[in-house]
mmCIF file of C-alpha atoms and ligand atoms in Angstrom:
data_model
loop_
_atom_site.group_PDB
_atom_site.id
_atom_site.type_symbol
_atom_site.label_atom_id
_atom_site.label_comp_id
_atom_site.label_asym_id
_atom_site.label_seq_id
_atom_site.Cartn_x
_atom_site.Cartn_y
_atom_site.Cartn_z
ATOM 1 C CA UNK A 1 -38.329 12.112 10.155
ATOM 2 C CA UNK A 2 -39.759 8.220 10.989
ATOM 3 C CA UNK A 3 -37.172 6.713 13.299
ATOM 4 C CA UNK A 4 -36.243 3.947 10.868
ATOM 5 C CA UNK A 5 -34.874 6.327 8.349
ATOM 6 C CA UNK A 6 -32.777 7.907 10.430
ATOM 7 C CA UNK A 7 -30.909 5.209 11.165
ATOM 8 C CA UNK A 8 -30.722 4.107 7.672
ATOM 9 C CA UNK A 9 -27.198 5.456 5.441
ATOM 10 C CA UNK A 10 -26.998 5.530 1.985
ATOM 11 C CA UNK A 11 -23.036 4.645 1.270
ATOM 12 C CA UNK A 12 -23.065 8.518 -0.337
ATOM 13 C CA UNK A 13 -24.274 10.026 3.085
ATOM 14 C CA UNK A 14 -21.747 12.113 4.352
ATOM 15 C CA UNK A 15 -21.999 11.153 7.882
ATOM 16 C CA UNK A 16 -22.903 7.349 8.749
ATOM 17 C CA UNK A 17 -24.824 7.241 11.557
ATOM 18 C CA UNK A 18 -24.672 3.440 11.891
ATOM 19 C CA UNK A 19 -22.304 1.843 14.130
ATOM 20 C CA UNK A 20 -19.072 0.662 11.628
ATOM 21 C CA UNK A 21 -18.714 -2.618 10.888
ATOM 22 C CA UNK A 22 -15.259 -3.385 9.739
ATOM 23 C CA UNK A 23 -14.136 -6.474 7.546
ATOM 24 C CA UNK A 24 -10.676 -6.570 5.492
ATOM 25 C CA UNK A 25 -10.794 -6.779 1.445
ATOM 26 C CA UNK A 26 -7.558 -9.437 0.316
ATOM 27 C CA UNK A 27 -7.391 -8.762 -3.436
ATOM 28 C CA UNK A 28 -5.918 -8.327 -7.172
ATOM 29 C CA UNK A 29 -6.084 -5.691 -9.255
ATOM 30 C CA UNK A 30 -4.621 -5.167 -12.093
ATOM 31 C CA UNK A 31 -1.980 -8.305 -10.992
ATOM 32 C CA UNK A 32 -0.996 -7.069 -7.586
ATOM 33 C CA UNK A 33 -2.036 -7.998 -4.348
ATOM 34 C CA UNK A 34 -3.941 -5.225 -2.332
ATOM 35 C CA UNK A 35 -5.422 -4.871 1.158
ATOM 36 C CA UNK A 36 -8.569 -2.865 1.872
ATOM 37 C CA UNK A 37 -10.350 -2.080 5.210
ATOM 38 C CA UNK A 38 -13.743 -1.461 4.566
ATOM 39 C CA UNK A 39 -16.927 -0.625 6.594
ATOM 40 C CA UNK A 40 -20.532 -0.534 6.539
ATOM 41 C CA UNK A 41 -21.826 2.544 5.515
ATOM 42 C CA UNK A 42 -19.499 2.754 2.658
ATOM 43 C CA UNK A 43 -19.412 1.286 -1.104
ATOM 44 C CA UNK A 44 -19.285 -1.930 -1.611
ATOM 45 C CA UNK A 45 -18.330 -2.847 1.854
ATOM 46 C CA UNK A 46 -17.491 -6.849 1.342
ATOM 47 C CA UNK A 47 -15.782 -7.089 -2.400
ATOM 48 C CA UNK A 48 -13.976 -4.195 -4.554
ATOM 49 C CA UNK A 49 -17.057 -3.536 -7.107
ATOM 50 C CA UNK A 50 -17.261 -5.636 -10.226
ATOM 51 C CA UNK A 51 -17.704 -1.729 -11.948
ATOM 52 C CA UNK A 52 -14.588 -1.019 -10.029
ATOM 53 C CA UNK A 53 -12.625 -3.656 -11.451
ATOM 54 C CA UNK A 54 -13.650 -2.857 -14.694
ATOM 55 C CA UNK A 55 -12.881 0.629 -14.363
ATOM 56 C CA UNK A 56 -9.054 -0.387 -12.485
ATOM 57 C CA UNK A 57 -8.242 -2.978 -15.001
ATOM 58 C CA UNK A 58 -8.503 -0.666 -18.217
ATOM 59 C CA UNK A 59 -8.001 3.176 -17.025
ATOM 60 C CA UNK A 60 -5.424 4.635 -18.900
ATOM 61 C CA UNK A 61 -3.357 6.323 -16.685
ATOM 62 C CA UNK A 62 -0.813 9.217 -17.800
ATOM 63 C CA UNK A 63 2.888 8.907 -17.072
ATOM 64 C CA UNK A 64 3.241 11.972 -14.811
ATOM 65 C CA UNK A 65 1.105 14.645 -13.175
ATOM 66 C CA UNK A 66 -1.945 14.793 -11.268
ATOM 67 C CA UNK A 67 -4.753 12.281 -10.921
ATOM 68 C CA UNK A 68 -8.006 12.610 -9.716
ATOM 69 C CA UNK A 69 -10.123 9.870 -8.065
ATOM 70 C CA UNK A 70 -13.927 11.797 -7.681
ATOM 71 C CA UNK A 71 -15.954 9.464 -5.369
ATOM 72 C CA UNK A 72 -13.070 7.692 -4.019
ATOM 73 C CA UNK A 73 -15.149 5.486 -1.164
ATOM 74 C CA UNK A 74 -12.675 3.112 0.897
ATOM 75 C CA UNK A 75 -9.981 4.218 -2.236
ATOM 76 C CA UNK A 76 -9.502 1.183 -4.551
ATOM 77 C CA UNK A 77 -9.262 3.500 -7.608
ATOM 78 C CA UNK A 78 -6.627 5.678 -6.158
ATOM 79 C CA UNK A 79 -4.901 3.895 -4.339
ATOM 80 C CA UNK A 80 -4.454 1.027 -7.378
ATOM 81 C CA UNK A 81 -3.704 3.873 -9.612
ATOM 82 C CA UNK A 82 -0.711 5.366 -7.062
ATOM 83 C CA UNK A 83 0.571 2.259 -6.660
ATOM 84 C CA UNK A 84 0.786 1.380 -10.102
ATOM 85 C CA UNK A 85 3.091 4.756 -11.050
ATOM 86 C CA UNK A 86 4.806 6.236 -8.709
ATOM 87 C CA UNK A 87 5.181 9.537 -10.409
ATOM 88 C CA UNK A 88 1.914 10.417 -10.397
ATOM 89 C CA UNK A 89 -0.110 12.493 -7.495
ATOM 90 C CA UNK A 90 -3.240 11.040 -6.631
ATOM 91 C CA UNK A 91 -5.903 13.264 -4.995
ATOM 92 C CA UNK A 92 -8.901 11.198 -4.165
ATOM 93 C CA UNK A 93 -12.254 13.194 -3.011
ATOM 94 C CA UNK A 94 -15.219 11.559 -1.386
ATOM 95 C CA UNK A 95 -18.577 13.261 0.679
ATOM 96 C CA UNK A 96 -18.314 10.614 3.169
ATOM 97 C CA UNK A 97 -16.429 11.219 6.227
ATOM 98 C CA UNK A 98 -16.371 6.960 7.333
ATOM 99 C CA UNK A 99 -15.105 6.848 3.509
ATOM 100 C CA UNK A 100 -12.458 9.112 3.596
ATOM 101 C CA UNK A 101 -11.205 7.663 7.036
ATOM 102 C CA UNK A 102 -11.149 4.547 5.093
ATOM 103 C CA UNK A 103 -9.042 5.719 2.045
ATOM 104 C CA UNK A 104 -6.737 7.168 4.614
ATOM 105 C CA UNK A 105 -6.186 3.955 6.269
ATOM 106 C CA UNK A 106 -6.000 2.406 2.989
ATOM 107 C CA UNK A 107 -3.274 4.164 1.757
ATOM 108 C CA UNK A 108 -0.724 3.558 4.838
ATOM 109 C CA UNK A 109 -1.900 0.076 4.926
ATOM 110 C CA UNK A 110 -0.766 -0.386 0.591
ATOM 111 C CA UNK A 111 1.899 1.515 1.671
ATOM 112 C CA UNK A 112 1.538 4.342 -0.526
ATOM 113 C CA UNK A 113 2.869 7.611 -0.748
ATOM 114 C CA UNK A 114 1.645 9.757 -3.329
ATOM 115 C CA UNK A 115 -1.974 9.794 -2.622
ATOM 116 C CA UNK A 116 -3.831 11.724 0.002
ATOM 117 C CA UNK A 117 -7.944 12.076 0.688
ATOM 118 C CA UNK A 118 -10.058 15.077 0.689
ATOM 119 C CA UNK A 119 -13.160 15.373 1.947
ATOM 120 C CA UNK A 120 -16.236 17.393 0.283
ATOM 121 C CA UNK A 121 -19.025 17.508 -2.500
ATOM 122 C CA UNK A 122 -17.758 16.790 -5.777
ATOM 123 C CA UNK A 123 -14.761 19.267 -7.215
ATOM 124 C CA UNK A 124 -14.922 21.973 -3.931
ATOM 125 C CA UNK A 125 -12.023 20.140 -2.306
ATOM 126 C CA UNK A 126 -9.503 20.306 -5.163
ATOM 127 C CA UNK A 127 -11.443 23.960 -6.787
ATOM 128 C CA UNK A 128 -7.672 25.463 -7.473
ATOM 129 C CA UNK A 129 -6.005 22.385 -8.849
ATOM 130 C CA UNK A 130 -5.999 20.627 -12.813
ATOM 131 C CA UNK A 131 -5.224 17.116 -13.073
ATOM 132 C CA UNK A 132 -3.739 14.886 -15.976
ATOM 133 C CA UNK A 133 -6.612 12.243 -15.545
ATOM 134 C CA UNK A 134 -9.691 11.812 -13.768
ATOM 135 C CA UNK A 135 -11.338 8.754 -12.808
ATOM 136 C CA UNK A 136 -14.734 7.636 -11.226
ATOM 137 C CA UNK A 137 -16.942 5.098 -10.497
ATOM 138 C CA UNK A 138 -19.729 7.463 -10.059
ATOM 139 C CA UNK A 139 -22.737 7.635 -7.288
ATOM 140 C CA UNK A 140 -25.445 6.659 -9.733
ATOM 141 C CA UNK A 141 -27.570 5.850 -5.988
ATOM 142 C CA UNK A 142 -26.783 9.393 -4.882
ATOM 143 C CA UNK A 143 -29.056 10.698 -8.461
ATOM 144 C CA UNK A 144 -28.229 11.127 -11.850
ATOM 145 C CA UNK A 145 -27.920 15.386 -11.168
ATOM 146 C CA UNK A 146 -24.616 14.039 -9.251
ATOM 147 C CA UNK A 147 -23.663 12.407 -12.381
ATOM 148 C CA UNK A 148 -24.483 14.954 -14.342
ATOM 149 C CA UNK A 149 -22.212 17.422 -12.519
ATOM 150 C CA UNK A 150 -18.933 15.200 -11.930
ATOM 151 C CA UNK A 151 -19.036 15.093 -15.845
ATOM 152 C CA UNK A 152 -20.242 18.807 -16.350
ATOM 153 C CA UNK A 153 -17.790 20.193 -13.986
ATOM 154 C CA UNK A 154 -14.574 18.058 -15.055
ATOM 155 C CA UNK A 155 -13.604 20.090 -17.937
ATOM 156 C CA UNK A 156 -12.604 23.363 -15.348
ATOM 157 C CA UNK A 157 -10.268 20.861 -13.429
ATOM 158 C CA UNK A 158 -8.397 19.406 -16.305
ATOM 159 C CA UNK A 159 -5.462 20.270 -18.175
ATOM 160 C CA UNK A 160 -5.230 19.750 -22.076
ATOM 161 C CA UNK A 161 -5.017 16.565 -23.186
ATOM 162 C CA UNK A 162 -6.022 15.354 -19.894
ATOM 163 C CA UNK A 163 -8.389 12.295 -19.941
ATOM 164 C CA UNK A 164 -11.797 12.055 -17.717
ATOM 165 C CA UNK A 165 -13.024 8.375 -17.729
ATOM 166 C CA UNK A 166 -15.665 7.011 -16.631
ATOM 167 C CA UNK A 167 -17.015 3.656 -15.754
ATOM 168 C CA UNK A 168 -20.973 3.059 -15.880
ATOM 169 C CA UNK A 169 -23.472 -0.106 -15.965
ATOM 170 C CA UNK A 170 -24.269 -0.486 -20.155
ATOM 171 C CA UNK A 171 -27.817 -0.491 -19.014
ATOM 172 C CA UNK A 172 -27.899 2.088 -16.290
ATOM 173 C CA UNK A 173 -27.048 5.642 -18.113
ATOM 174 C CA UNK A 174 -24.312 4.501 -20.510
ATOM 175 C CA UNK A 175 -26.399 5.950 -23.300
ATOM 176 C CA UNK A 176 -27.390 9.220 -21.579
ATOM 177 C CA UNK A 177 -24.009 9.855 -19.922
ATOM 178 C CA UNK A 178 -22.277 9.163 -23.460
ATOM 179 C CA UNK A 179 -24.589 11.822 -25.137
ATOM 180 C CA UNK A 180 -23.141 13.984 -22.288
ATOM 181 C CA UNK A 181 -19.736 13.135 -22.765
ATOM 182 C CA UNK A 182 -20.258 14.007 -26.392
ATOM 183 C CA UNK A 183 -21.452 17.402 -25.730
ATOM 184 C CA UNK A 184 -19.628 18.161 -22.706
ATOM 185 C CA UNK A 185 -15.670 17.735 -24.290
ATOM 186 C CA UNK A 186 -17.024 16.884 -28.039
ATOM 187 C CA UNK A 187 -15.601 13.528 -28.242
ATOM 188 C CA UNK A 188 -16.106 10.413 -26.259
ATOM 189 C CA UNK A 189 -15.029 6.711 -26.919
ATOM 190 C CA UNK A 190 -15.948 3.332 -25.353
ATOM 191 C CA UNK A 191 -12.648 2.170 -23.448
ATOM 192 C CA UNK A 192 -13.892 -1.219 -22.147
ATOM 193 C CA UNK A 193 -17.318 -3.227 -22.551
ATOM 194 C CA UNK A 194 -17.034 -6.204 -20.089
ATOM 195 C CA UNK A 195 -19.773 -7.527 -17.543
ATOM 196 C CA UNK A 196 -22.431 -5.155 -18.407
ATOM 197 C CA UNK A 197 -20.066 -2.077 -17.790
ATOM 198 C CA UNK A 198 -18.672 0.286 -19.993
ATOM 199 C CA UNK A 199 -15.996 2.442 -19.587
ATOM 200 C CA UNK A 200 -16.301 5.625 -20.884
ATOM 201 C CA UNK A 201 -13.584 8.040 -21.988
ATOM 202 C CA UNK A 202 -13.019 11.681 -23.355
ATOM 203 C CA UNK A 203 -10.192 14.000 -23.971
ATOM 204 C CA UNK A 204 -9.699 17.601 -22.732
ATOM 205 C CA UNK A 205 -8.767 19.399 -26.139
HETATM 206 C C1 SAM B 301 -20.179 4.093 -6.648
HETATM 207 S S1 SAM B 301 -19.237 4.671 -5.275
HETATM 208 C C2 SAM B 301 -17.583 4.327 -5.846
HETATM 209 C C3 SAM B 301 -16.577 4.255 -4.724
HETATM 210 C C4 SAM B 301 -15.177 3.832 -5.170
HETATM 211 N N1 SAM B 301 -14.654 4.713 -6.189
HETATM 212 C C5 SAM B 301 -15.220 2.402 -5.685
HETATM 213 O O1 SAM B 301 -15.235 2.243 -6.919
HETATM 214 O O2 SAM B 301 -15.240 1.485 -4.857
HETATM 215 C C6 SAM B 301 -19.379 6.441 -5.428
HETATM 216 C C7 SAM B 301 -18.776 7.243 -4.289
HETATM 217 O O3 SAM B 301 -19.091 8.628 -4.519
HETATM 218 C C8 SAM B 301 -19.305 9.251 -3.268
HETATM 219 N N2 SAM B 301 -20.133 10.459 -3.476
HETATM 220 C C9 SAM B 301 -21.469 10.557 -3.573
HETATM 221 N N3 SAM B 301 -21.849 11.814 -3.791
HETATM 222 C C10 SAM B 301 -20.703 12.549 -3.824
HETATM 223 C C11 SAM B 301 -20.424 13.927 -3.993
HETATM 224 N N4 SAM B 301 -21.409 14.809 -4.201
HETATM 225 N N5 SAM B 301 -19.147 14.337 -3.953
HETATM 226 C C12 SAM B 301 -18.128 13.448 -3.756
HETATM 227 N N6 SAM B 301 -18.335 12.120 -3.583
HETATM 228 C C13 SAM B 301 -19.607 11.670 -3.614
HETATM 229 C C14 SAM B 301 -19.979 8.184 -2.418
HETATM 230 O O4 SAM B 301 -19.833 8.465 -1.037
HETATM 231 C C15 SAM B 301 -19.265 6.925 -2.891
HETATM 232 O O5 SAM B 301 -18.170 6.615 -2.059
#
């Protein structure tokens, strides 16, 4: 491989070869303040995603049970989602290793205590569990076969009734990745449109 590329990491590579470079997120979501540490070499290292805010501002989240946070990078999602309800279990899942050091930190420093961080490919960490809801702001960078399979494999890792939702660009996929909502669980709405991002939902039935 040319020299260059190896140095170069995608924020889905699973281990970031570059050096990190940290810098501290002060933010709102859904009206309370949070603190991120962030890195290069992950996700939208210098602001919580505009897609992310989307996504953490309208995700419907269940009263109790199990929640699932698929691509969790430095663990906005998650960790908002925890934080927010108490009674719920938050599993968060990413492929990259500076990632799920991040989340980690992430969750002492929001002092939280009903999340934790796996790391692996897509569902392999959590194969034996079901959740109430899962969540994602998915790797469209990583390839749309990545996509695919977060939404293809969901159904085996929910419980009935449970909701998957999903935030995308309107103009990158939301079309495509409805039509696979739609056949994957047989329904699918539109949650949110705001920004150029949808978020898109479906029920386990
Ligand atoms: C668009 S980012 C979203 C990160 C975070 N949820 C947010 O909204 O800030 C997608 C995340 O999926 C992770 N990812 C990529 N491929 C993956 C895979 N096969 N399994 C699990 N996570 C993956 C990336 O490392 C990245 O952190």
């Amino acid at each position: 491989m040319h020299k260059k590329e190896e140095s170069q990491d995608h924020y889905f590579t699973a281990h970031p070869k570059s050096r990190a470079e940290f810098g501290i997120i002060h933010t709102h979501l859904r009206g309370r303040p949070f603190k991120f540490l962030t890195a290069s070499g992950v996700f939208s290292k210098k602001r919580v995603d505009l897609g992310t805010r989307v996504l953490i501002a309208s995700m419907l989240l269940p009263e109790e049970g199990m929640v699932l946070d698929i691509g969790c990078g430095y663990g906005a999602v998650g960790i908002t989602a925890a934080a927010f309800n108490p009674d719920l279990r938050v599993i968060m899942v990413d492929v990259n290793k500076r990632a799920v050091w991040l989340a980690r930190q992430n969750i002492e420093i929001n002092n939280v205590s009903n999340a934790e961080v796996r790391r692996g490919r897509l569902y392999e960490p959590i194969k034996d569990l079901t959740f109430n809801c899962i969540l994602s702001n998915p790797p469209i960078s990583a390839g749309m076969e990545t996509v695919k399979a977060i939404i293809a494999e969901a159904p085996r890792h929910m419980t009935n009734k449970a909701f998957f939702q999903m935030v995308v660009r309107s103009k990158i996929g939301g079309k495509r990745l409805s039509m696979l909502l739609e056949s994957t669980f047989g329904n699918f709405n539109v949650l949110t449109r705001k920004s150029g991002y949808r978020v898109l939902i479906s029920e386990k039935q």
